[in-house]
mmCIF file of C-alpha atoms in Angstrom:
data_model
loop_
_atom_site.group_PDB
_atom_site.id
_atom_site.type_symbol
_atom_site.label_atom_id
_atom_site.label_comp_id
_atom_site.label_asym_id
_atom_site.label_seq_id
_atom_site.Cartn_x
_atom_site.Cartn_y
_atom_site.Cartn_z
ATOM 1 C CA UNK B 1081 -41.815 54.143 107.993
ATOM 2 C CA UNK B 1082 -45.378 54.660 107.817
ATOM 3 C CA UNK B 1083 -47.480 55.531 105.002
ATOM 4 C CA UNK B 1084 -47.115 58.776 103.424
ATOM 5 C CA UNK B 1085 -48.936 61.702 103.885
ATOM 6 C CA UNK B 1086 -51.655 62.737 101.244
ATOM 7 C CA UNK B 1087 -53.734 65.656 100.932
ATOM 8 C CA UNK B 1088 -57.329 64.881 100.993
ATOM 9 C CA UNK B 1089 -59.167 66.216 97.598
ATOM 10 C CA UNK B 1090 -60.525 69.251 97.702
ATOM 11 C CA UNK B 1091 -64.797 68.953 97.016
ATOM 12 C CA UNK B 1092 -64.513 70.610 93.447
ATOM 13 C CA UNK B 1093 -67.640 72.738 94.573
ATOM 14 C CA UNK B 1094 -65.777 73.424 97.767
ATOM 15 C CA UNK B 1095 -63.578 76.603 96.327
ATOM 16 C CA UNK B 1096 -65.375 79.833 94.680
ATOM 17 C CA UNK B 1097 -64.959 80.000 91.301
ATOM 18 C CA UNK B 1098 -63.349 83.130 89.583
ATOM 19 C CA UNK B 1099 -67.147 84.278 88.550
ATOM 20 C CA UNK B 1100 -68.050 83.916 92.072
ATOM 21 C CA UNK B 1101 -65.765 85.982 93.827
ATOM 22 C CA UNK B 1102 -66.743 88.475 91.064
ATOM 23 C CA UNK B 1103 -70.671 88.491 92.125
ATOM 24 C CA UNK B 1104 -69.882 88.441 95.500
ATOM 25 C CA UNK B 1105 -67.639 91.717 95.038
ATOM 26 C CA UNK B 1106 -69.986 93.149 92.579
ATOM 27 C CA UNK B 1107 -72.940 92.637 94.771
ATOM 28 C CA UNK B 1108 -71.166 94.053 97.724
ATOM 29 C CA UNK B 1109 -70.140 97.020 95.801
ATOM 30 C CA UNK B 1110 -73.401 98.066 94.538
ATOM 31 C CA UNK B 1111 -74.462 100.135 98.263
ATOM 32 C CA UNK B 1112 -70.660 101.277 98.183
ATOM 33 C CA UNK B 1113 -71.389 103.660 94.951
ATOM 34 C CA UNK B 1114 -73.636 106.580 94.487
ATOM 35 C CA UNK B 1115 -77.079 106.325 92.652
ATOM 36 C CA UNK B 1116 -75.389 107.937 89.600
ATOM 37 C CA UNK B 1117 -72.948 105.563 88.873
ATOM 38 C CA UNK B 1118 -74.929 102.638 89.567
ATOM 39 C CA UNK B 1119 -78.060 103.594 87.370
ATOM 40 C CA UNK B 1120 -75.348 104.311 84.520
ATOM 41 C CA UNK B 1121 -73.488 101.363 85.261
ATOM 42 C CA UNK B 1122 -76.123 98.925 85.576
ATOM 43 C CA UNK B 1123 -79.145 100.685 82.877
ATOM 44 C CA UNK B 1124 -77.937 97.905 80.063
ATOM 45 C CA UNK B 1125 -75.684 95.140 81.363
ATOM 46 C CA UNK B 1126 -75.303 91.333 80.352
ATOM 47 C CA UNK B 1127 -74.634 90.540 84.333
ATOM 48 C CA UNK B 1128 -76.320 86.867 84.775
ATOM 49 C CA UNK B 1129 -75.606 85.339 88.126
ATOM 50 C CA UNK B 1130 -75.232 82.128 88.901
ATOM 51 C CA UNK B 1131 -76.824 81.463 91.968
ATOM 52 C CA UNK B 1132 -80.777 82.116 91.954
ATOM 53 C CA UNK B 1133 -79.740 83.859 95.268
ATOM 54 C CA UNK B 1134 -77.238 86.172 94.243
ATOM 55 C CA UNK B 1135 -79.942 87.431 91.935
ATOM 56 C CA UNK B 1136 -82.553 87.840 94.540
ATOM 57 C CA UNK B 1137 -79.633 89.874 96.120
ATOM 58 C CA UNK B 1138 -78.732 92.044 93.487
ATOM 59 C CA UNK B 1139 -82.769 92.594 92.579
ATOM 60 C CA UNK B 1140 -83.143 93.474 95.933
ATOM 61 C CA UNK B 1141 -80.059 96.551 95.723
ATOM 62 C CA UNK B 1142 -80.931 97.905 93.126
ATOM 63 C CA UNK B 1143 -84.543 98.148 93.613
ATOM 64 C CA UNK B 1144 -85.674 95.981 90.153
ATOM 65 C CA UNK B 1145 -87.778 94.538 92.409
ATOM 66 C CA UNK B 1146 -89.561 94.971 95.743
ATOM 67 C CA UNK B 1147 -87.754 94.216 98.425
ATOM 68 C CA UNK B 1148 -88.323 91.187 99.954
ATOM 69 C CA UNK B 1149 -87.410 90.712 103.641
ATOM 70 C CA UNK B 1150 -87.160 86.643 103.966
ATOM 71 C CA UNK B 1151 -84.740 86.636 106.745
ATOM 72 C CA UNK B 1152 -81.844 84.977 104.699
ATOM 73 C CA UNK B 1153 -81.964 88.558 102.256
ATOM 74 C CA UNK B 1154 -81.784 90.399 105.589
ATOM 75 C CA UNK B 1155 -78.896 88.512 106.831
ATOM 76 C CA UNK B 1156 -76.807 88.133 103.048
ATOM 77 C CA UNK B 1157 -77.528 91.907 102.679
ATOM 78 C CA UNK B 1158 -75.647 92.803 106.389
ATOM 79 C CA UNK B 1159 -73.028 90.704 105.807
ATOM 80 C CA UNK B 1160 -72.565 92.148 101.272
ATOM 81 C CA UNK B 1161 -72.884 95.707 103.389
ATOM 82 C CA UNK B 1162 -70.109 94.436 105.773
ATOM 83 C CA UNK B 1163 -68.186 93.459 103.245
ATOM 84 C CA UNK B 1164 -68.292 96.872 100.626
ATOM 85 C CA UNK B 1165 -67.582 98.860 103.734
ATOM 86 C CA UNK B 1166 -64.372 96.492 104.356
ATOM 87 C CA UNK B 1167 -63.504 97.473 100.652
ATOM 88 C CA UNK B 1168 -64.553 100.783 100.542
ATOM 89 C CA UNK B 1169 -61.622 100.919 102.908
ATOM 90 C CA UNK B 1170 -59.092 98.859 100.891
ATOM 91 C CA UNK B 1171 -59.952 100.521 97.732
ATOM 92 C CA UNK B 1172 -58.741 104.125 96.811
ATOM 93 C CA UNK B 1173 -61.200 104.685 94.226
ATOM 94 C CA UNK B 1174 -64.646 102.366 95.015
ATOM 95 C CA UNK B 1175 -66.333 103.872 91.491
ATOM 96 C CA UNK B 1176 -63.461 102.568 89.441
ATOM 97 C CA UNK B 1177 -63.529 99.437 91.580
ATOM 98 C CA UNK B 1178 -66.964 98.719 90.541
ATOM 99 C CA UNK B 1179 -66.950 99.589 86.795
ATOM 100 C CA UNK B 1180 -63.751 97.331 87.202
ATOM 101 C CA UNK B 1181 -65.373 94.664 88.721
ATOM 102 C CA UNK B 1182 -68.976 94.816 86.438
ATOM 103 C CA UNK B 1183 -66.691 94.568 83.245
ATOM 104 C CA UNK B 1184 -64.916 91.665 84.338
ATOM 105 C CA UNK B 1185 -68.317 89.950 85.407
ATOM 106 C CA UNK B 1186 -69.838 91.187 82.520
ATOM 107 C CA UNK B 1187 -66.944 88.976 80.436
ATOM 108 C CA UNK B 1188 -67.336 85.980 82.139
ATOM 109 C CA UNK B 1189 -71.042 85.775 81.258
ATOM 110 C CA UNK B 1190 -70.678 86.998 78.011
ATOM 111 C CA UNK B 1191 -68.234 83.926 77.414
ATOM 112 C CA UNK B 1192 -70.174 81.603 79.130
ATOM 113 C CA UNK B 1193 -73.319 82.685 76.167
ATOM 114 C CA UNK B 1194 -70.923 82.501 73.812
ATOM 115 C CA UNK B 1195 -69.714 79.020 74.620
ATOM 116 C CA UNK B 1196 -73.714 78.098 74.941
ATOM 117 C CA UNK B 1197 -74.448 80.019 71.646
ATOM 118 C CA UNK B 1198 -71.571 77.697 70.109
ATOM 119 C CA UNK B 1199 -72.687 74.066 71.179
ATOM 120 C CA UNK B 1200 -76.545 74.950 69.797
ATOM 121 C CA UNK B 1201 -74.981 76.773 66.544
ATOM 122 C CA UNK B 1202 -74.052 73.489 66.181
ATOM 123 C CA UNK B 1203 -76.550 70.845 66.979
ATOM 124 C CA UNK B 1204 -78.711 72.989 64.833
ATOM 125 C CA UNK B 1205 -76.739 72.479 62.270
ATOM 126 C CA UNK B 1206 -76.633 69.041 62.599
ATOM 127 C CA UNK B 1207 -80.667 68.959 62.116
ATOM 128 C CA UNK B 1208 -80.277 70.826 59.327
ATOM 129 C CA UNK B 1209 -82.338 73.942 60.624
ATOM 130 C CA UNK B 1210 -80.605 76.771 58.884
ATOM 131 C CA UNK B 1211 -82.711 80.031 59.834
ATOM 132 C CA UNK B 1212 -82.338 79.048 63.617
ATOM 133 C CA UNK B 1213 -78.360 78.734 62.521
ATOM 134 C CA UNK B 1214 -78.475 82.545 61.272
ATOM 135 C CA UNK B 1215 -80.282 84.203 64.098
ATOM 136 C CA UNK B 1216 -77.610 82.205 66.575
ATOM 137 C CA UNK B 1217 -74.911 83.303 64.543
ATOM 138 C CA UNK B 1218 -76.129 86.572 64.216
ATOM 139 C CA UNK B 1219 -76.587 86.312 68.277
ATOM 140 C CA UNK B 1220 -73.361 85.164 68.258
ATOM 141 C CA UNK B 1221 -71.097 88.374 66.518
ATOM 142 C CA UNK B 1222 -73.047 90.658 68.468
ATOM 143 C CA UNK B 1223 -72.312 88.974 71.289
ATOM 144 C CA UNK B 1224 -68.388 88.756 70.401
ATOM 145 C CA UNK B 1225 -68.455 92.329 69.077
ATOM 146 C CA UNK B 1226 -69.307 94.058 73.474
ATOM 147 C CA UNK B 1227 -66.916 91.337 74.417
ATOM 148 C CA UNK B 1228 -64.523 92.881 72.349
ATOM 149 C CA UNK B 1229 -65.252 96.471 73.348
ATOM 150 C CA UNK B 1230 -65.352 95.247 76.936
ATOM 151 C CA UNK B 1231 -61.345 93.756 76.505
#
């Protein structure tokens, strides 16, 4: 007998969400491609990152911003170069791998707006405030029409 056995639950901030494997793998990418493709890729984007870090990170490889060496962007940068020269290996074609990997981030944040642009849509609404209600709709079908031509 005894009692039985139960898995312990798992910390729901504990596992990397989809969208965080996808900055991780973007951000890691970034040194992997040349100059061209990244200045292409990256001139008009909708990339938002979660983590105030990952966006130190990703100002810091692609030069919109001085570089700052605070020892923890010294370190995350080894280990994102570690890691893109791990995939550069894995990965027959690292440019395609990177547009890949930029549209599907670029999808999850454009949701993520979208789901944000939907919830004040309609507390405006509520209060009645109908040219804020226009612009944030307006907001909103652009915003649905590049996730469309992203799909």
């Amino acid at each position: 007998g005894g009692e039985p056995y139960t898995a312990e639950p798992v910390p729901s901030r504990g596992l990397p969400t989809r969208r965080d494997l996808l900055e991780e793998r973007l951000l890691a990418l970034i040194p992997m491609v040349t100059e061209e493709i990244r200045e292409k890729e990256l001139a008009n984007h909708y990339l938002i990152f979660t983590a105030a870090s990952n966006q130190e990170l990703f100002d810091a490889l692609t030069g919109s911003r001085e570089r700052t060496s605070t020892p923890h962007i010294v370190e995350a940068l080894d280990i994102l170069r570690f890691k893109g020269e791990v995939l550069a290996q894995m990965t027959e074609d690292i440019s395609e791998e990177f547009m890949a990997c930029k549209r599907e981030l670029e999808k999850e944040c454009i949701r993520e707006r979208l789901l944000k642009l939907g919830s004040e849509i309609e507390t405006r609404e509520k209060t009645g405030d109908q040219h804020g209600v226009t612009v944030l709709l307006q907001n909103f079908r652009e915003l649905s029409d590049t996730l469309r031509k992203l799909n």
